[in-house]
Every structure is written in C-alpha cells, then in structure tokens.
Amino acid sequence: MILRFRSKKGTLRAEAQPTDLFDVAFKKLTEDLPDIDPATITLATSPTGKQEPASRLLGKTVQKLGLNHGDMLFVSYTDSAPRAAVEAVTAETAPQMTAAHIRDATKQLPVDDYLEKQDGKIKRQLSALQQRKFGSRGMGEDTLPVDPWDEEYLKEQKIKHMSYHAYVKKLNSQANKKNGGGYIAPLNVSDFGVSKSCTGAHAPWPEGICSRCQPSAITLQSQPFRMVDHVEFAESGMINSFIEPWRQSGTQRIGWMYGHYEPYELVPLGIKAVVEAIYEPAQSGEYDGITITEITQADGQPQPPHIATAEACGLVPLGVIFTDLVDAGNGDGSVICKRHADSYFLSSLEVAFAGAMQARFPNKSRWSPTSEFSSKFVTAVISGNPKGEIDVSCYQVSEQCEAMARADLIEPSINPSVLLVKEATKTRYVPDVFYKKNNEYGRTVLQGANPQLPVDYMLVTLTHGFPQDPRPLFSSGLSSFPVENRELIGVTQSPQALGKALDSGSAGGAVSNFHLLSYIQSMGVLSAEEFQLLAKVATEKKDEDVSRLVASEGWNNLLLIIQ
Amino acid sequence: MFGGTAQWGATPFRNRTQKFQDYYRCYPIAMMPGKDRESANYGGKIFLPPSALSKLSMLHISYPMLFQLKSEENDNVTYGGVLEFIAEEGRVYLPQWIIETLDVGPGSLLEISSCDLPLGKFVKFEPQSVDFLDISDPRAVLERSFQNFSTLTVGDVFKFSYNDKTYGMKVLEVKPDLEDKHSVCCVETDIEVDFAPPVGYVDPSTQSDSNYGRAIKTPGTSGSSTPAPMAAAGTMAQSIGYSKLAQQTIKSASKNTFSGGGQKLSGKAVKPEEEASLDEHFKELVGLGSTDTDANPQPLRLPFGQLFFGFPLVPVKPSEDEETQTEEQQQQPHFSGTGQSLRESRKRKERNSSAGAAGGTPKKPTSPEMVVID
C-alpha cells in the first residue's frame, strides 16, 4: 500500500506492505531529505495534529500503527543549515562575500596598489598666456586637470586604450559617487556560461533552464581599456638570443616571459610589464608551427623548473612570446611581413590560446565581485613588420573573449581572421553573439555571428620597448650559460657548462642568469631554502648571502657533481 | 629485301631500304582485344602488327626501335617506342595521351616511320596539376614511369600513373634539341630534369615559397642571419592536413555541385575541370572580414599547446610612399609605358601592382598586359 508524507518540500509517496516495518517507508523519506538530520523529523496524522518524533514510530509495523492505504502523514523537521547558502556560492547575501568585503580583503599586485593611491589626473602645462589669464594654478575649462580616462586626451597622445586603473576609476566615479553608503563593484566580470546556481524552480542545467540563469546575448565590442599598457624587455639582447634557434634551424620558437610589473609613466595610470627572462619550454618547433610539448605531453612529467625558479626570484609569469618568421630570401636577413592590417595580427588559433592562458593567470582585483578580473598575461609575436624587419608586437585578448573561452563557446578556424562560434549541444548552451559591422551601405549594424566572428574585436594592442638605461635583474649576461631545450641546434645544458659558468666572474654575478638557476633547480640537488638563497644571491648579490650559500651543504654537493 | 606492302610517301632524301615506313589506322589501347592493359596506357610505347616486325627485322634498324608517328589529318608529329607486335594488321594501338597529343580520333590514319633520336641529356617538364607536388619522391616516381617510355618530345603531354592517380606532364624543352625533331630518346641514358611550376600553381607573387608545405624552399644565400635550408618546409601543414581542410571549405563554397565525368561521341576523353587553385580562393578567405564569403571555414582543432602559422600568405601592400613606388618601378622596366586611348578623357593607369613585402625581390617578367582599346 502507499503511504504519503507531506512536508515543506512536497509530497512523497512510499510503498510499504502492512506487515512491513514502518522503517521501510521512513527510509524513503530520509532519502528524499538528505540534508535533514533524521532525529529532528516529526510526524503527525493531521496538519495541526500532535507531532510525534519519528524515532518513536520506528520498529513497528505499518499495520500496527494503524495506517491504511493512501494515508497522509504530515512531516516537519528542523533545517540543519540554511540551504540557500550552501547552494549559492556567489550570493551577495552571504556576509563574507559582499563586494565591499572583497574590495577590502583581496590582495592585489603591489603595482596595482601603488597606482590606485594616485588620482591619475593629468596636470596640464599652462602656456604663458594661460598662466597670465588663470594664474599659475589655473582651473579654467581648458586647463582643468584631465581625467586619465578622457578620450580626447588619449587620442591626442595616441594611446589606443585607457589603462586598467583609469578604467576602474572611471567606473567608480560613475557608479559609486552617489551611493554614499552602499558600494557596488564597478567591474563586471562577463560570464557566458549557464549560471549553475540558479535557485529557480527548475532542475539545474542541463535538465532545466530559465531566463534567469541562461546567459543573455553577447554583443562584442572592442575593449576600451587594457590590463597592461607596455612591455619592456630588460635588455635588447634577450630578443636576439631568443631568435637564435630560428636563425640556425629555420624553425619557430616559443618562450614564457617572466618578470615583474611597474608603473608606466607614458600612459596615465599605466602599467608596464618588465621582462627579465624568457624561458624556452620543451617544444617541437617547425617551419610553420610550434608544439609546446611541455603542455601537450604534460602527463606524468615532473613540474618544469621555471615555475619554482621564478617564484624564488620573485618573478611572475608575464606572458608568452613566440616567433613567426619566414626569411624573405633576399640574403639580407629581411623577413616576410605576414601579419598586417590586410591579413591578420593574431590568428584565431592564437587568440584562443591567449584566451585560455589568460584564464589560467587571472588578475587579482579588489573591484571585481569575484575578486578577479581579466588577466595581465600578454602575448608577444616576433614577426616581420611592413618594412621587412624583425619586430615585436604585443597583444592581449579582451575580457569578453576570455569569458567566451571559459564557457567553451568559440573555436579557431582555418581562416586566421575568423573565429567560429560553437554549436549548442545538450551540455553547452550557446547564446547569440553579435558584433558591430559597417555593412555595404556604410551603416553600422549589429551582425550576428553566423557562426563566423572577426577576430579584431578580441584584440588589444600594447606598445613595447627597451629601456634607455638597461638595468636587468640578471646581470651575468646572456651568453654565460646555455639556454634550455636547445638541443636541436646543438646547445645543451650540462654540468660542465655549469662549472664553466661558475668559474667565470664573481660568485654573485656568475649565477645571475635565469637559465642557470632553472638548470640547478632541475638538478634537484639544492633544498628549497638553499635554492631560495641562491636566487637571492642571483638577484640581490649581497656578499653575506654568498658566504652563506657557499657554506651550505647543497651547494657543496653541487660543486662535487660538477667536478 | 623490300617490304611487300606499299610504302608511299617516302621523301626522296631517305633510302627506303634503310627505313621502315608505313600507314596504319590508330586506335586507343583501351580498344585492344584481350585483357586490360592499363599500364600500357601510361607508357610511351605503341603496339604494332607482326608484319611490321618482319619488315623491321629485314632492315638495318638501330636499337632501340624508335618511331615517328605522324598524323595524316593534321600533320601532328610525335615519337614513341614499341612495346609489342600483337596488333591486328593495318592497325596500331596507341596510349591515350598520344592520341590526344596528335589530336586524332580512333581510326584515323597515321604514318609510322622508324627514326633515329639522339640520347637525351636534359628535359624540362611542366606538371599539369598541382597534385604533382604532393608526391613525396618525384625522382623515384619518374624514374619508374620512364621505364615505360622510349622518347620525350617537346609538346607531349604524357600521363603516368602513381598510387592510383594519374598525373599529366608536359614536356617543355629537351636537349639536344634537333630542329626537325624536338625529341630525344630516353632509354639507357642519364637525363637532367627540370620542373616548371605546375599548371594552376599560383606563385605567391614575390616570394618563392608557399606556406602550405608544398614547395621546397630554396636555401637562402649566404649571410649569417638567413636560416639554413629547411628540410622540413611546412611540415605542420601536412601533418594537420591543412590543405584538405581548406579544400573542404572551397568545395562547400564552389558552385560545382554537379561534378563528374562525361563522355564524348568522338571518343576523346573529357578533361575533368581542374580544381581551382587553392591559393586563389583561399587568399580571399584570409584577410577579408568574416561575412563576405559564402563558405564557412572549417574549424581548426589542434591540441592545446600547438600553434600553427602556415596560413596562406597575404603579402603586405606597399606603402603609399611616392618615392618607394617610383623606385620599384625603376627596377622593373618591363611592359610599362603609356598606351593610346581613343577617348581623350581617360588616362591609362600604371598597372604595376603589389610588389609584395619589403625586400623587393625583382619580379619575374610577366606576360604583357592586354591592350585595351577603350
């Protein structure tokens, strides 16, 4: 016979024979209420009747309890924990997760903290005439200090995108100036996936969907800001050394850029990425492509040494750099210009790659509701410029593109200037994607991705340069130790090479080379603290550290191995 | 001593007793009774009747036996060797390409005479389709197929088969090039071979290599900064099957939904439409915005961590700088100059377009532009 249990949640039917113990039906009830402690469940025969704790009813047969076919029992219980909080991870009601809390608690990069403290307004030089008119601190219309996000000013200075901090300040000034008390996170993190935690009255995706949890249509726009404005290579020889494998073998090369961030004066509230070292991971390069075996064959391999080395030296991963060079056949070292306004700057495959890499290295931000916003990861390409010279171009992918990559909506196509929007499947909800286009009549219209998308909307360009007065962190020079993974041109790292490098130069100077440090790290001879000490010697070159290092056991083991 | 059948048409300068000459009706090998002789169709040797054998054995003929095949209808001439003497009397069976080269139909009259050809030293070929570039070892393939050939004549378009595919090959030039014959013997001799760009191969204007993995790049000239000769040009394009993906795209866009072969009553083969050159269509896809094409490009699905750069090259347009333009024009003095127009109002524009990337490789001479009389 069937017994019915009515609770806050709904009505549950349970099968039980008159001669069965009540436990059978009760078990079904507890299964239906998994979060509830069974000891708190009470049952009554009428909605207002006396509630009996369920434990009292267990152990008796259904017949004995006087229950007939179709009887309704009213269940009540106490919730052990508020279920809403368990489900909703990003609920704004939960006290720890308010935007204001995130703003105060999130740890950002030091450069971000430094730039936030400044107001970023650009003081304009007053001409002599203006000085006479307005006084030395004139605040007339033409001479008011300019906001860092002012489009006119940026256009004048030929800055294509405002800096990230300028953008934040702009949004803050608009969003939060009126709310004296409340604070709304100014940054909006795009999320194009189906919201998994929709608390509507439907089963979660993919069984059910409602208009609240499905992502709305996406309109692509070029990103008005950029997270990093400039890339500076600590010494120009670094690029030269990176191109060397191409010069000798004709195959392309890829490397991870490591360094740190600093404020960049030429852009209001700008950030520059200072590249101190380029680590070349295990890779298989070809004339027309590169396979990063460090990634594609990562299973079962030990962690590559550059991650630990960079951490020890206080460097962060800044981005990726790769070559796309084809000799022009003129014998003078000129290369073909493949990437230009009429073809493509970054192919759709590279855009997808950059989007995925940027998603791996998110930028910590106080101003975002999720404590992260976009990324500072940069993609640099070494290719030919229209004059045929070897030149560097640096790009980032827009925050919208990162979100699309995370939601698995886009994929590259064989046409490099076009991305394809993937088709919707049972497990992937694909919203409509639109972008603005000048159609044949010269009007700007919203065009739907059908499923092609031009790649240009996703890109942000950065400037790059070399310092006038180079002061690289790693001072031992680029040729003091062979670079890793260059077996294809006959360059190998070996204990002998290490010994040779250590003999040359002073102790501190000799080890100040990222590739050397990575090699030592990969040897695994030094302990973590000793390696930390070694990195300190390499970067700070203090004598007391040198003596401590020389005295350490690991270091002496290392020297033994080299002999 | 003399052959029994009439031997007409001999020129006064040739001694009949030393030369074999006869008329036959020609038929394609496909029409030969007996089992299929497909492989013979891709050779350069013909089938003669046994009477020819008896005639030949009575004359002093130098080996290898080479024949001049001359059509009585249109005076086209080509040369070939002989495979077997098993044809019916009065008939000669020829490979299909010889029939096409002579531009005759089955049953037309041919004059076959023995001849002497010098041993070949050099020959220049033009593959008739870009598929030839897909062959991994053209030298071996050609050596093999030339076992079936005795002669190479300028203007011949012979076909050979490799891996179930036929390839057409046109002979552009031979050395030694005799005035009246333009043909050489290629039996038991070392021949130097040169290739012209295949038909339908569009050279990416100034550069000598293509980024698909087809052309083998010529080594750069000396200079420490040029890369060493690449043995693996475009390997990734081949390994990911890029050209196949591209062809799928083009096929989906092309209007050739009704493809297939056809038959002609005259017995000549219908040439299938050459597949449009990859470069032409594909360059259009690159560089344009997304929505201007009908075809949807195929997705490029590579494992994460693999980057591919071998997209079709779109050369950069030269800058609008006046100086550089005139400089380039001075380097290329061919076929420039003004033209005459009947209309006074229009001026002839200079037609020297894109010289490509900087580096300014001197362009190969192009065929003269058509003169348009407005």
CSV table of C-alpha atoms in Angstrom, one decimal, chain B residues 70-252:
chain,number,residue,atom,x,y,z
B,70,LYS,CA,52.7,11.5,-88.0
B,71,SER,CA,49.0,12.1,-88.4
B,72,GLU,CA,47.8,12.3,-91.9
B,73,GLU,CA,44.9,14.6,-90.9
B,74,ASN,CA,46.7,17.4,-89.2
B,75,ASP,CA,50.4,16.7,-89.6
B,76,ASN,CA,51.0,16.5,-85.9
B,77,VAL,CA,54.1,14.6,-85.1
B,78,THR,CA,55.3,12.7,-82.1
B,79,TYR,CA,57.7,10.0,-81.3
B,80,GLY,CA,57.4,6.7,-79.5
B,81,GLY,CA,58.8,3.3,-78.9
B,82,VAL,CA,57.2,-0.1,-79.4
B,83,LEU,CA,56.0,-2.5,-76.8
B,84,GLU,CA,54.7,-5.5,-78.7
B,85,PHE,CA,53.9,-6.6,-82.2
B,86,ILE,CA,50.5,-8.1,-81.5
B,87,ALA,CA,48.2,-5.6,-83.1
B,88,GLU,CA,45.8,-6.6,-85.9
B,89,GLU,CA,47.1,-6.0,-89.4
B,90,GLY,CA,46.7,-2.4,-90.5
B,91,ARG,CA,46.2,-1.2,-87.0
B,92,VAL,CA,48.4,0.4,-84.4
B,93,TYR,CA,47.3,0.8,-80.8
B,94,LEU,CA,48.4,3.9,-79.0
B,95,PRO,CA,48.3,5.1,-75.4
B,96,GLN,CA,45.5,7.6,-74.8
B,97,TRP,CA,47.8,10.6,-74.4
B,98,ILE,CA,49.5,10.1,-77.7
B,99,ILE,CA,46.1,10.1,-79.4
B,100,GLU,CA,45.4,13.3,-77.6
B,101,THR,CA,48.7,14.8,-78.4
B,102,LEU,CA,48.2,14.0,-82.1
B,103,ASP,CA,44.7,15.3,-81.8
B,104,VAL,CA,43.3,12.4,-83.8
B,105,GLY,CA,40.3,10.1,-83.3
B,106,PRO,CA,40.2,6.4,-83.3
B,107,GLY,CA,40.5,5.0,-86.8
B,108,SER,CA,42.4,7.9,-88.3
B,109,LEU,CA,45.4,7.3,-90.5
B,110,LEU,CA,48.9,7.6,-89.2
B,111,GLU,CA,52.2,7.4,-90.9
B,112,ILE,CA,54.6,5.5,-88.8
B,113,SER,CA,58.3,5.6,-89.8
B,114,SER,CA,61.3,4.5,-88.0
B,115,CYS,CA,63.7,7.2,-86.9
B,116,ASP,CA,66.8,8.0,-85.0
B,117,LEU,CA,66.8,10.2,-82.0
B,118,PRO,CA,69.7,11.4,-80.0
B,119,LEU,CA,70.1,10.4,-76.4
B,120,GLY,CA,68.5,12.9,-74.1
B,121,LYS,CA,70.6,15.0,-71.8
B,122,PHE,CA,68.2,17.4,-70.4
B,123,VAL,CA,64.4,17.8,-70.2
B,124,LYS,CA,62.1,20.3,-68.7
B,125,PHE,CA,58.7,19.3,-67.5
B,126,GLU,CA,55.6,21.1,-66.6
B,127,PRO,CA,53.3,19.1,-64.4
B,128,GLN,CA,49.7,19.6,-65.4
B,129,SER,CA,48.3,19.8,-62.0
B,130,VAL,CA,49.5,20.9,-58.6
B,131,ASP,CA,48.9,17.4,-57.3
B,132,PHE,CA,52.3,16.5,-58.6
B,133,LEU,CA,53.7,18.5,-55.7
B,134,ASP,CA,52.2,16.1,-53.3
B,135,ILE,CA,54.4,13.3,-54.4
B,136,SER,CA,57.0,12.7,-51.8
B,137,ASP,CA,59.7,11.5,-54.1
B,138,PRO,CA,59.2,12.7,-57.6
B,139,ARG,CA,62.5,11.4,-58.8
B,140,ALA,CA,61.8,7.8,-58.0
B,141,VAL,CA,58.3,8.0,-59.4
B,142,LEU,CA,59.5,9.5,-62.6
B,143,GLU,CA,62.4,7.0,-62.9
B,144,ARG,CA,59.9,4.2,-62.5
B,145,SER,CA,57.4,5.5,-65.0
B,146,PHE,CA,60.0,6.4,-67.6
B,147,GLN,CA,60.8,2.7,-67.9
B,148,ASN,CA,57.7,2.7,-70.0
B,149,PHE,CA,58.8,5.5,-72.2
B,150,SER,CA,61.3,5.5,-75.0
B,151,THR,CA,61.1,9.0,-76.2
B,152,LEU,CA,60.4,12.5,-74.9
B,153,THR,CA,59.1,15.0,-77.4
B,154,VAL,CA,58.6,18.7,-76.9
B,155,GLY,CA,54.9,19.5,-76.6
B,156,ASP,CA,53.9,16.0,-75.4
B,157,VAL,CA,51.5,15.8,-72.6
B,158,PHE,CA,52.1,12.3,-71.3
B,159,LYS,CA,50.3,10.7,-68.5
B,160,PHE,CA,51.7,8.3,-66.0
B,161,SER,CA,50.1,6.7,-63.0
B,162,TYR,CA,51.3,6.6,-59.4
B,163,ASN,CA,49.3,5.3,-56.5
B,164,ASP,CA,46.1,5.0,-58.4
B,165,LYS,CA,46.3,8.6,-59.6
B,166,THR,CA,47.2,9.9,-63.0
B,167,TYR,CA,49.4,12.8,-63.4
B,168,GLY,CA,49.8,14.8,-66.5
B,169,MET,CA,53.2,16.0,-67.6
B,170,LYS,CA,54.0,18.3,-70.4
B,171,VAL,CA,57.5,18.4,-72.0
B,172,LEU,CA,58.6,21.9,-72.5
B,173,GLU,CA,62.1,21.6,-73.6
B,174,VAL,CA,64.6,18.9,-74.4
B,175,LYS,CA,68.3,18.9,-75.1
B,176,PRO,CA,69.8,18.1,-77.5
B,177,ASP,CA,67.0,19.8,-79.5
B,178,LEU,CA,67.1,18.9,-83.1
B,179,GLU,CA,65.5,21.3,-85.4
B,180,ASP,CA,63.2,19.0,-87.1
B,181,LYS,CA,62.5,16.6,-84.3
B,182,HIS,CA,62.4,18.2,-80.9
B,183,SER,CA,62.6,14.8,-79.4
B,184,VAL,CA,65.1,12.7,-77.6
B,185,CYS,CA,65.5,9.1,-76.7
B,186,CYS,CA,65.3,8.5,-73.0
B,187,VAL,CA,66.4,4.8,-72.9
B,188,GLU,CA,69.5,4.0,-71.1
B,189,THR,CA,70.7,7.5,-70.6
B,190,ASP,CA,71.1,9.9,-67.8
B,191,ILE,CA,68.8,12.9,-68.2
B,192,GLU,CA,68.9,16.0,-66.1
B,193,VAL,CA,65.4,17.1,-65.2
B,194,ASP,CA,64.0,20.4,-64.5
B,195,PHE,CA,60.5,21.3,-63.5
B,196,ALA,CA,58.4,24.4,-64.3
B,197,PRO,CA,55.7,25.4,-61.9
B,198,PRO,CA,52.7,23.2,-62.4
B,199,VAL,CA,49.7,24.4,-64.2
B,200,GLY,CA,47.3,26.0,-61.8
B,201,TYR,CA,50.0,26.8,-59.3
B,202,VAL,CA,49.9,30.4,-58.3
B,203,ASP,CA,53.2,31.7,-57.1
B,204,PRO,CA,52.6,33.9,-54.1
B,205,SER,CA,53.7,37.0,-56.0
B,206,THR,CA,57.2,37.9,-55.0
B,207,GLN,CA,58.2,35.0,-52.7
B,208,SER,CA,59.5,31.8,-53.9
B,209,ASP,CA,57.8,29.6,-51.3
B,210,SER,CA,54.3,28.8,-50.3
B,211,ASN,CA,53.3,28.4,-46.7
B,212,TYR,CA,51.3,25.2,-47.2
B,213,GLY,CA,54.1,22.8,-47.1
B,214,ARG,CA,54.3,22.1,-50.8
B,215,ALA,CA,57.1,23.9,-52.4
B,216,ILE,CA,60.6,23.1,-51.2
B,217,LYS,CA,62.2,26.3,-50.1
B,218,THR,CA,65.4,27.2,-51.9
B,219,PRO,CA,68.3,27.7,-49.5
B,220,GLY,CA,68.9,31.3,-48.6
B,221,THR,CA,72.1,32.9,-49.9
B,222,SER,CA,75.0,33.3,-47.7
B,223,GLY,CA,74.6,35.5,-44.7
B,224,SER,CA,74.8,34.7,-41.1
B,225,SER,CA,71.3,35.7,-40.4
B,226,THR,CA,69.5,33.6,-43.0
B,227,PRO,CA,68.2,30.3,-41.8
B,228,ALA,CA,69.7,27.1,-43.1
B,229,PRO,CA,68.0,25.2,-45.9
B,230,MET,CA,64.9,23.7,-44.4
B,231,ALA,CA,64.4,20.1,-45.0
B,232,ALA,CA,61.0,20.3,-43.3
B,233,ALA,CA,59.2,23.1,-45.0
B,234,GLY,CA,55.6,23.3,-43.9
B,235,THR,CA,55.6,20.0,-42.0
B,236,MET,CA,52.9,21.1,-39.7
B,237,ALA,CA,50.6,22.0,-42.5
B,238,GLN,CA,51.0,18.5,-43.8
B,239,SER,CA,50.6,16.8,-40.5
B,240,ILE,CA,47.3,18.6,-39.7
B,241,GLY,CA,46.0,18.1,-43.2
B,242,TYR,CA,45.6,21.9,-43.7
B,243,SER,CA,45.2,21.8,-47.4
B,244,LYS,CA,42.4,19.2,-47.1
B,245,LEU,CA,40.6,21.3,-44.6
B,246,ALA,CA,40.9,24.2,-47.0
B,247,GLN,CA,39.7,22.2,-49.9
B,248,GLN,CA,36.6,21.2,-48.0
B,249,THR,CA,35.9,24.8,-47.4
B,250,ILE,CA,36.3,25.7,-51.0
B,251,LYS,CA,34.2,22.7,-52.1
B,252,SER,CA,31.4,23.9,-49.9
